Backbone as CSV, one residue per row, in Angstrom:
resi,resn,N_x,N_y,N_z,CA_x,CA_y,CA_z,C_x,C_y,C_z
1,GLN,-84.662,-35.379,-25.153,-84.006,-34.974,-26.587,-82.386,-35.185,-26.026
2,VAL,-81.862,-36.731,-26.774,-81.097,-36.796,-26.877,-79.834,-36.482,-28.383
3,GLN,-78.449,-36.231,-27.482,-77.239,-35.473,-28.586,-75.928,-36.690,-28.345
4,LEU,-75.571,-36.765,-29.793,-74.232,-37.212,-29.994,-73.131,-36.842,-30.784
5,VAL,-72.692,-36.283,-29.997,-71.805,-35.188,-30.266,-70.370,-36.067,-30.263
6,GLU,-69.867,-35.927,-31.797,-68.446,-36.077,-32.308,-67.768,-35.691,-32.567
7,SER,-66.494,-35.510,-31.565,-64.851,-34.835,-32.438,-63.197,-35.118,-32.546
8,GLY,-62.646,-35.228,-32.800,-61.149,-35.897,-33.059,-61.410,-35.937,-34.574
9,GLY,-62.141,-35.652,-35.802,-61.553,-35.700,-37.374,-60.328,-34.762,-37.414
10,GLY,-60.151,-35.198,-38.256,-58.816,-34.316,-39.387,-58.757,-34.757,-40.049
11,LEU,-57.360,-34.233,-40.996,-56.426,-34.449,-41.792,-55.188,-35.208,-41.158
12,VAL,-54.517,-36.492,-41.368,-53.263,-36.960,-41.409,-52.982,-37.442,-42.111
13,GLN,-51.332,-37.849,-42.290,-50.951,-38.602,-43.534,-50.461,-39.944,-43.423
14,ALA,-50.458,-40.410,-44.247,-50.764,-42.022,-44.141,-49.724,-42.086,-42.815
15,GLY,-50.165,-44.010,-42.241,-49.756,-43.987,-40.900,-49.637,-43.435,-40.008
16,GLY,-50.278,-42.426,-39.669,-50.724,-41.553,-38.595,-51.954,-42.117,-37.535
17,SER,-52.016,-41.632,-36.610,-53.070,-41.547,-36.054,-53.614,-40.634,-35.843
18,LEU,-55.417,-41.310,-34.977,-56.250,-40.098,-35.068,-57.108,-41.274,-34.108
19,ARG,-57.626,-39.598,-33.072,-58.589,-40.739,-32.098,-59.996,-39.794,-31.723
20,LEU,-60.502,-40.792,-32.494,-62.189,-39.798,-32.545,-62.782,-39.950,-30.712
21,SER,-63.902,-39.507,-30.791,-64.935,-39.186,-29.628,-65.926,-38.969,-30.004
22,CYS,-67.128,-39.634,-29.144,-68.301,-39.399,-29.071,-68.910,-39.270,-27.918
23,VAL,-70.343,-37.975,-27.657,-70.427,-37.862,-26.210,-71.561,-38.445,-26.244
24,ALA,-72.400,-38.951,-25.636,-73.981,-38.493,-25.869,-74.202,-37.999,-24.281
25,SER,-75.527,-37.202,-24.574,-75.836,-36.403,-23.725,-77.823,-36.185,-24.039
26,GLY,-78.450,-36.136,-22.508,-79.642,-35.778,-22.438,-80.334,-36.336,-22.036
27,SER,-81.446,-36.752,-22.101,-82.758,-37.694,-21.075,-82.116,-39.177,-21.242
28,ILE,-81.039,-39.794,-20.504,-80.638,-41.354,-21.323,-81.175,-41.936,-19.742
29,LEU,-81.367,-43.107,-19.565,-81.113,-44.035,-18.866,-80.386,-44.774,-19.134
30,SER,-79.499,-45.820,-20.123,-78.719,-46.322,-20.142,-78.638,-46.368,-22.073
31,ILE,-77.380,-46.389,-21.888,-76.491,-47.154,-23.614,-76.763,-48.682,-23.442
32,ASN,-76.643,-48.847,-24.961,-76.633,-50.359,-24.984,-75.362,-50.442,-25.701
33,THR,-75.404,-50.738,-27.032,-74.426,-50.616,-28.058,-73.724,-49.727,-28.620
34,MET,-72.678,-48.957,-28.798,-72.099,-47.996,-29.393,-71.438,-48.683,-29.992
35,GLY,-70.978,-47.300,-31.332,-71.270,-48.269,-32.716,-69.892,-47.036,-33.195
36,TRP,-69.299,-47.516,-34.152,-68.770,-46.238,-34.832,-69.072,-47.087,-36.581
37,TYR,-69.380,-45.679,-37.579,-69.679,-46.570,-39.071,-68.660,-45.049,-39.746
38,ARG,-68.680,-45.797,-40.931,-68.017,-44.503,-42.044,-68.544,-44.661,-43.090
39,GLN,-68.389,-43.285,-43.617,-69.022,-43.131,-44.844,-68.344,-42.261,-45.754
40,ALA,-67.395,-42.948,-47.025,-66.791,-42.569,-48.159,-67.335,-41.640,-49.617
41,PRO,-66.816,-40.728,-50.145,-68.244,-40.402,-51.251,-68.493,-41.499,-52.176
42,GLY,-70.086,-41.700,-52.528,-70.502,-42.081,-53.779,-70.551,-43.163,-52.860
43,LYS,-70.217,-44.295,-51.697,-70.417,-46.000,-51.363,-71.346,-45.411,-50.293
44,GLU,-71.238,-46.841,-49.371,-72.298,-46.736,-48.413,-72.020,-46.455,-47.059
45,ARG,-73.179,-46.326,-46.333,-72.411,-45.902,-44.851,-72.493,-47.617,-44.237
46,ASP,-70.706,-47.823,-43.599,-70.399,-49.306,-43.105,-70.298,-48.630,-41.535
47,VAL,-70.412,-50.030,-41.215,-69.925,-49.990,-39.993,-68.663,-50.608,-39.465
48,VAL,-68.394,-49.873,-38.760,-66.007,-49.744,-38.847,-66.332,-50.730,-37.297
49,ALA,-66.436,-50.180,-36.532,-66.252,-51.087,-34.751,-67.847,-50.378,-33.827
50,SER,-67.943,-51.582,-32.952,-68.825,-51.667,-32.177,-68.537,-52.211,-30.664
51,ILE,-68.821,-52.074,-29.896,-68.865,-52.155,-28.124,-70.207,-52.047,-27.149
52,THR,-70.128,-53.198,-26.828,-71.379,-52.925,-26.260,-71.410,-52.737,-24.738
53,SER,-71.963,-52.515,-23.858,-71.927,-51.782,-22.888,-71.015,-52.963,-21.632
54,GLY,-70.905,-53.983,-22.094,-70.438,-54.655,-20.912,-68.818,-55.037,-21.905
55,GLY,-68.647,-53.954,-23.061,-67.107,-54.218,-23.381,-66.552,-55.350,-24.581
56,THR,-67.941,-55.944,-24.863,-67.734,-57.106,-25.848,-67.264,-56.000,-27.108
57,THR,-66.198,-56.684,-28.399,-66.207,-55.067,-29.229,-65.972,-56.409,-30.516
58,LYS,-66.462,-56.106,-31.722,-65.864,-56.196,-33.156,-65.664,-55.004,-33.948
59,TYR,-65.241,-55.276,-35.508,-64.297,-54.845,-35.949,-64.756,-55.737,-37.450
60,ALA,-64.132,-54.160,-38.579,-65.038,-54.471,-39.631,-63.209,-55.308,-39.759
61,ASP,-63.399,-56.195,-41.160,-61.579,-56.664,-41.199,-60.823,-55.732,-41.769
62,SER,-61.811,-54.885,-42.206,-61.017,-54.096,-43.078,-59.319,-52.678,-41.870
63,VAL,-60.237,-52.797,-40.665,-59.466,-52.162,-39.393,-58.888,-52.788,-38.638
64,LYS,-59.809,-54.521,-38.327,-58.427,-55.502,-37.279,-57.200,-54.356,-36.887
65,GLY,-56.570,-55.097,-36.046,-55.288,-54.495,-35.853,-54.802,-53.249,-35.497
66,ARG,-55.739,-52.291,-36.476,-55.320,-51.204,-36.733,-56.021,-50.072,-35.237
67,PHE,-57.381,-50.477,-35.481,-58.178,-49.654,-34.846,-58.528,-50.330,-33.682
68,THR,-58.924,-49.181,-32.555,-59.247,-50.204,-31.325,-60.722,-48.563,-30.466
69,ILE,-61.852,-49.887,-30.291,-62.981,-48.914,-29.754,-62.547,-49.392,-28.447
70,SER,-63.309,-48.356,-27.490,-63.562,-48.442,-26.277,-64.706,-47.273,-25.954
71,ARG,-65.034,-47.318,-24.504,-65.794,-47.103,-23.968,-65.720,-46.288,-22.560
72,ASP,-66.060,-45.017,-21.949,-66.400,-45.192,-20.640,-67.884,-44.531,-19.843
73,ASN,-68.456,-45.810,-19.692,-69.787,-45.688,-19.635,-70.378,-44.761,-18.335
74,ALA,-69.583,-44.000,-17.733,-69.734,-42.986,-16.333,-69.540,-42.049,-17.473
75,LYS,-68.985,-41.853,-18.649,-69.370,-40.107,-19.407,-70.174,-40.444,-20.602
76,ASN,-70.711,-41.588,-20.548,-71.695,-41.842,-22.392,-70.051,-41.348,-23.287
77,THR,-69.219,-41.851,-23.025,-68.564,-41.754,-24.187,-67.809,-42.739,-24.481
78,VAL,-67.899,-42.524,-25.944,-67.314,-44.391,-26.977,-65.670,-43.327,-27.550
79,TYR,-64.767,-44.145,-27.808,-63.364,-43.533,-28.510,-63.484,-44.810,-29.375
80,LEU,-62.124,-44.320,-30.730,-61.942,-44.930,-31.959,-60.665,-45.056,-31.646
81,GLN,-59.714,-45.529,-31.669,-58.442,-44.633,-31.374,-57.929,-45.150,-33.280
82,MET,-57.290,-44.928,-33.919,-56.589,-45.259,-35.082,-55.740,-44.906,-35.446
83,ASN,-54.395,-46.287,-35.483,-53.516,-46.355,-36.069,-53.176,-46.771,-37.396
84,SER,-51.881,-46.191,-38.099,-51.729,-47.042,-38.940,-52.596,-46.476,-40.256
85,LEU,-52.805,-45.877,-40.370,-54.438,-44.866,-41.017,-53.862,-45.272,-42.630
86,LYS,-54.996,-45.103,-43.381,-54.479,-45.168,-44.704,-54.854,-44.684,-45.636
87,PRO,-54.649,-44.134,-46.342,-55.992,-42.818,-47.381,-57.234,-43.869,-47.652
88,GLU,-57.801,-45.001,-48.042,-58.738,-45.459,-48.162,-59.475,-45.539,-46.582
89,ASP,-58.992,-45.037,-45.818,-59.605,-44.613,-44.488,-60.622,-43.354,-44.493
90,THR,-59.967,-42.516,-45.548,-60.686,-41.252,-45.870,-62.064,-41.733,-45.663
91,ALA,-62.865,-40.467,-44.659,-64.259,-40.597,-45.044,-65.560,-40.100,-43.985
92,VAL,-66.347,-39.789,-43.656,-66.572,-39.150,-42.139,-67.580,-40.330,-41.937
93,TYR,-66.715,-40.674,-40.640,-67.432,-40.822,-39.440,-68.207,-40.284,-38.655
94,TYR,-69.340,-41.635,-37.859,-70.252,-41.519,-37.607,-70.480,-41.912,-35.910
95,CYS,-71.105,-41.514,-35.337,-71.202,-42.185,-34.182,-72.742,-43.135,-34.228
96,ARG,-72.539,-43.805,-33.738,-74.446,-44.620,-33.365,-74.492,-45.289,-31.865
97,ALA,-75.724,-44.443,-31.303,-75.726,-45.248,-30.138,-77.306,-46.134,-29.951
98,LEU,-77.132,-46.964,-29.222,-78.700,-47.552,-28.795,-79.094,-47.157,-27.381
99,ILE,-80.172,-46.268,-27.319,-80.255,-45.496,-26.204,-81.571,-45.562,-25.580
100,ARG,-81.311,-46.240,-24.223,-82.762,-46.230,-23.602,-83.235,-44.815,-23.000
101,THR,-84.545,-44.167,-23.556,-84.515,-42.873,-22.789,-86.055,-43.288,-21.387
102,THR,-85.979,-44.444,-22.217,-88.061,-44.383,-21.218,-87.849,-45.497,-20.822
103,SER,-88.636,-46.424,-19.959,-88.031,-47.835,-19.349,-88.728,-48.760,-19.948
104,ILE,-89.221,-48.355,-21.527,-90.076,-49.516,-22.269,-89.406,-49.060,-23.726
105,PHE,-88.568,-48.447,-24.058,-88.318,-48.023,-25.058,-86.858,-47.620,-25.272
106,GLU,-85.998,-48.026,-26.336,-84.607,-47.898,-27.071,-84.853,-47.383,-28.325
107,TYR,-83.810,-46.363,-28.127,-83.919,-45.420,-29.547,-82.149,-45.738,-29.927
108,VAL,-82.170,-45.290,-31.480,-80.988,-45.344,-32.354,-80.931,-43.455,-32.068
109,TYR,-79.590,-43.561,-32.448,-79.345,-42.054,-32.362,-77.960,-42.385,-33.039
110,TRP,-77.432,-41.285,-33.806,-76.922,-40.967,-35.229,-76.253,-39.706,-34.271
111,GLY,-74.927,-39.279,-34.795,-74.066,-38.259,-34.130,-73.604,-37.637,-35.927
112,GLN,-73.229,-36.160,-35.734,-73.370,-35.917,-37.330,-72.230,-35.597,-37.688
113,GLY,-71.316,-36.335,-37.923,-70.165,-36.867,-38.341,-68.900,-36.024,-38.440
114,THR,-68.130,-36.815,-38.525,-66.368,-35.675,-38.127,-66.066,-36.464,-39.786
115,GLN,-65.369,-35.529,-40.447,-64.485,-35.881,-41.116,-63.122,-36.344,-40.944
116,VAL,-62.323,-37.754,-41.587,-61.061,-37.654,-41.532,-60.512,-37.890,-42.751
117,THR,-59.441,-37.347,-42.483,-59.042,-37.592,-43.984,-56.958,-37.648,-43.871
118,VAL,-56.972,-38.562,-44.911,-55.918,-39.547,-44.795,-55.027,-39.489,-46.140
119,SER,-54.143,-38.436,-45.588,-53.015,-37.931,-47.513,-51.843,-39.344,-47.303
120,SER,-52.106,-39.753,-48.917,-50.720,-40.608,-48.764,-49.119,-39.319,-49.004
């Protein structure tokens, strides 16, 4: 079994910062791409940022220059540093990881989500 557990969400004023963390645990051989998604009320879940095992990153246009994704492979952890937060960043943020649990197969796992609320 594999679990992803997020932490670090909360309520912050516009212009403020938060740092999200996501730890993967369980029967893990290796972790490929890790990423953060978000879903606002009434909207679809969209990708925010992703990072490969080698450290290559991608960002949604709406967060470029404000958010930074990073990972610690030794700790099976991915982070999302969010600066200059805006009310439109308000959403539930989900961690996603592509994890190899056997020598053959990789599976996509999701965390339970953490709420981020930005007040104006």
